[in-house]
Amino acid sequence: MDTEVTTRVRTNCRACGHAGCGAYVEVVGGKATRILPDKAHPISKGYLCRKARGFIDDMQYHPDRLKYPMRRAGERGEGKWERISWDEALTAIAAKFNQIKDESGPEAVVFGHGTGRSHHRFIYRLANAFGSPNVLANGHICYLPRLAVSKQLGMSVPIVDYDNHPQCIMSWGSNTIVSNADEYIGVNLALNLKHHPKYIVVDPQRTKLAEKADIWLQLRPGTDVALAMAMMHVMVAEDLYDKEFVEKYSHGFDQFAERLKEYTPEVAEQITWVPKDKIIAAARLFAEIKPAAIQWGVGIEHNVNCANSDRCLIYMSALTGNLDAPGGNVMFGPPPGLPRMEFCGQNFHDAVDRMLGGEKYRLAASINRTSPHAVWDAIEYGDPYQARALLIMGSNPLVARENTERVERCLKKVEFLVMADVFPTPSTELADIVLPAATWLEFDNIADYWKSHGYIFPRPKIVEPEGEAMSDIEILNELGKKLGFEDQFWDSYEDSLDYILEPEGITWEQFKDMGYLRNEPTFRKYETEGFKSPSGKFELYIQQNADWGYDPLPAHMEPPESPAREPEFVQKYPLVLTTGTRVKEYFGSEHRHSKFLRKKHPAPLLTLHPDAAAARGIADGDWVYIENPRGKVKHKARVFDGIDPRVVAAEFGWWYPELDAPGYGYRDCNINLLTDDLHVGPESGATNLKGLMCEVTRVPDQETADPGQLEAV
Ligand SMILES: Nc1nc2c(c(=O)[nH]1)N[C@H]1C(S)=C(S)[C@@H](COP(=O)(O)OP(=O)(O)OC[C@H]3O[C@@H](n4cnc5c(=O)[nH]c(N)nc54)[C@H](O)[C@@H]3O)O[C@H]1N2
Ligand SMILES: Nc1nc2c(c(=O)[nH]1)N[C@H]1C(S)=C(S)[C@@H](COP(=O)(O)OP(=O)(O)OC[C@H]3O[C@@H](n4cnc5c(=O)[nH]c(N)nc54)[C@H](O)[C@@H]3O)O[C@H]1N2
Ligand SMILES: [Mo]
């Protein structure tokens, strides 16, 4: 019988937002039933994580999936909906957007997205066509600072060249074997570690990676710049840097060296809590072994000083002669196909003055991003003008953006809110129109086009969409035409795939059956091309920053909330809080719908040291309250001696989709009720998700019932 035939389709897994693992999906009777790793995949090399299975087993066909466009029928958040057709939905959205554009200008419509998920290019293209410079995302604290700083330095994002086996690796704020973030599937690090390179880990927690390290630098969250500057201080003071690179290719070394003098290992020990001898040893080790590479992660970006942390790590790579060197940090450049910015559109660059926060957060604006805090100001206070509509795809801001109270106020206040998601979420509950997004199995797409490793992969349509779900790129393509931009969008979204592939001389139909396309790596390009910076050199002193009113040289910036605050505050909230440590089961706020994954990881965990726990009468597995001036949430204690007694680490992204309660219980557990969007850093408007203050108390016995309901997942 037909229904019993099993077919296997090769694809690029996108069960998590960052995606990128080679996989085969088995299909029986038109339904996806199983997912298997692709051992021949050049990046994932046979690795596939448990979220892939959780997605296929429990999420693709989950009864809660959004299947039809819906319009709000009651008050915001009341949960009353009426089903509408796609044509009604897109016509209503286009009419409202065009009305707002006529009355208030296109910038009053803000477009938004979350991380990864491969539809961003279309969001920018639509925003650009519409004339709005405002795209709201997570970029102020994730990846985009790297992108912007790299661009400012005149290069693409430098990525670890695992294929050429670094002899020294330094993992800095990245738990790569759990997070497989961005370009990096952790297996590449794991396989390299088997060859026993020298290994340094910079992390406030003794992760599995830190256990393997020759040197583990257990820093205080939010102090990365001071640590990096002190390491470079040692490298310069002890003549361990690459003088030829500095002399021939860099600009501003003298000013930079002068600034480094302030960051002696002794000074850094005070700031970072890392013993000075360890700082010196790590600096010597990293400078002396070649090739050496730095694996970074959002440990360095989740704070107000994120642009400087990024800069410092790129500087360290350059000073040690490892930038663009085989086995170092290499600029693999953009992937094959149409340059991304050509797809997105270029109008943004002329609109910094209209971009929310554009003139304040110039670094973010330089890559067309705004800070959430600027968008919330525009919605809440009309400052500097009223933002009236939001279209958000693939993001759950009520759970994933900092300062949830404020996000909630703004999502409730904005005049018109459209959300596209795969599932109902606390955020979609507040929308005026909700659009059902197709999953990655349900449409053709080019995978990894947004990354900096130089590859693209086919991700073909494997099954029919559930209900009337439509892929984001199709939604945006159709909306583009409805808004009147027939000349900039396509008859069908598939044609846009051909458009991207055109420079390679192939069509989607041809690409679909290929393994991948790759730009062959080249090294030390600066020797012939220089850097695309204003000076043409590698800028250790950034004049552009000075012109924008920022410090042209990196400096430590104390987190807005830290042990350096006034004693009354610190007495009340004595623990340094870092949030968002990635776990194997969940991606952001996703995957709580999977019974398989929820069974493995039923509750949000707060990691704390045995001494901190004992002082508060807390035992491993107890429910605890985490509290600070902005809020209070409930997690389970994980007592672990691999964290400093003065530091605690909370998970992020929690809500309980199975609960029949307003916001699905996110008020119980979402750590962003404690984070802050008001005290932001210069340059990109970043905020501290790592490096806040809190107090932890044991939840009284009568309140310890599990908030989630596993049997109902
Ligand atoms: N399973 C899973 N994978 C994911 C995600 C997910 O939610 N789940 N999210 C994706 C996303 S959006 C991203 S950005 C990446 C993030 O993935 P990673 O970059 O690996 O980030 P985190 O796990 O947040 O933090 C990495 C390490 O930084 C440490 N850390 C905490 N505070 C600090 C600090 O102040 N300084 C330093 N140096 N280290 C610190 C933490 O203890 C942790 O071990 O992962 C992606 N992949
Ligand atoms: N406290 C704290 N907060 C954090 C972090 C932290 O470490 N600590 N990390 C931050 C970081 S690094 C990031 S990148 C952000 C992530 O922020 P977001 O990307 O906004 O977060 P997610 O919770 O992953 O929300 C993704 C939503 O997209 C939906 N979705 C999945 N696939 C698709 C699709 O194909 N189409 C559509 N339309 N929807 C889809 C999911 O169901 C989910 O509701 O969170 C940030 N927030
Ligand atoms: Mo991220």
Coordinates of C-alpha atoms and ligand atoms in Angstrom, one line a residue, residues 14 114-115 117 119 138 141-142 302 394-396 400-401 420-422 425 437-438 472 579-580 582 587-590 652 671-672 675 689-690, ligand 2:
R14 CA 15.7 23.5 11.4
G114 CA 13.6 36.7 16.3
T115 CA 16.8 34.8 15.9
R117 CA 14.9 31.0 11.2
H119 CA 13.2 34.5 6.8
N138 CA 17.3 40.5 19.2
I141 CA 22.6 41.6 22.2
C142 CA 23.1 38.7 19.9
H302 CA 24.6 39.9 26.7
G394 CA 9.3 34.0 14.5
S395 CA 9.7 35.8 17.8
N396 CA 8.2 35.5 21.2
A400 CA 12.4 36.4 25.0
R401 CA 12.9 40.2 25.3
A420 CA 3.2 35.0 12.7
D421 CA 4.1 31.9 14.6
V422 CA 3.9 28.1 14.5
T425 CA 2.4 31.9 22.5
A437 CA 3.5 29.9 9.9
A438 CA 4.5 26.7 8.0
D472 CA 7.0 33.2 6.3
T579 CA 20.6 34.3 32.6
G580 CA 20.0 32.2 29.5
R582 CA 21.5 27.2 27.0
F587 CA 15.7 26.6 21.9
G588 CA 14.7 30.0 23.2
S589 CA 11.1 29.7 24.2
E590 CA 10.5 26.7 21.9
F652 CA 15.5 31.6 29.9
I671 CA 13.3 35.2 33.8
N672 CA 12.9 38.3 31.7
T675 CA 15.9 41.8 33.3
L689 CA 21.1 39.6 30.4
K690 CA 24.2 38.3 31.9
Ligands
LIG2 N1 17.0 36.5 29.9 C1 17.4 36.2 28.7 N2 16.7 36.5 27.6 C2 17.2 36.2 26.3 C3 18.4 35.5 26.2 C4 19.1 35.1 27.3 O1 20.1 34.5 27.3 N3 18.6 35.5 28.5 N4 18.8 35.2 24.9 C5 18.5 36.2 23.9 C6 18.9 35.8 22.6 S1 20.6 35.5 22.3 C7 18.0 35.7 21.6 S2 18.6 35.5 20.0 C8 16.6 36.0 21.7 C9 15.7 35.0 20.9 O2 14.5 35.6 20.8 P1 13.4 35.0 19.9 O3 13.9 34.5 18.6 O4 12.3 36.1 19.8 O5 12.9 33.9 20.8 P2 12.1 32.6 20.8 O6 11.7 32.4 22.2 O7 13.1 31.5 20.3 O8 10.9 32.8 19.9 C10 10.7 32.2 18.6 C11 9.3 32.1 18.2 O9 9.3 31.8 16.9 C12 8.4 30.7 16.6 N5 8.8 30.0 15.4 C13 9.7 29.0 15.3 N6 9.9 28.7 14.0 C14 9.2 29.6 13.3 C15 9.0 29.8 11.9 O10 9.5 29.2 11.0 N7 8.2 30.9 11.6 C16 7.5 31.7 12.5 N8 6.8 32.7 12.1 N9 7.7 31.4 13.8 C17 8.5 30.4 14.2 C18 8.4 29.9 17.9 O11 7.3 29.1 18.0 C19 8.6 31.0 19.0 O12 7.4 31.4 19.4 O13 16.3 35.8 23.1 C20 17.0 36.6 23.9 N10 16.5 36.6 25.3

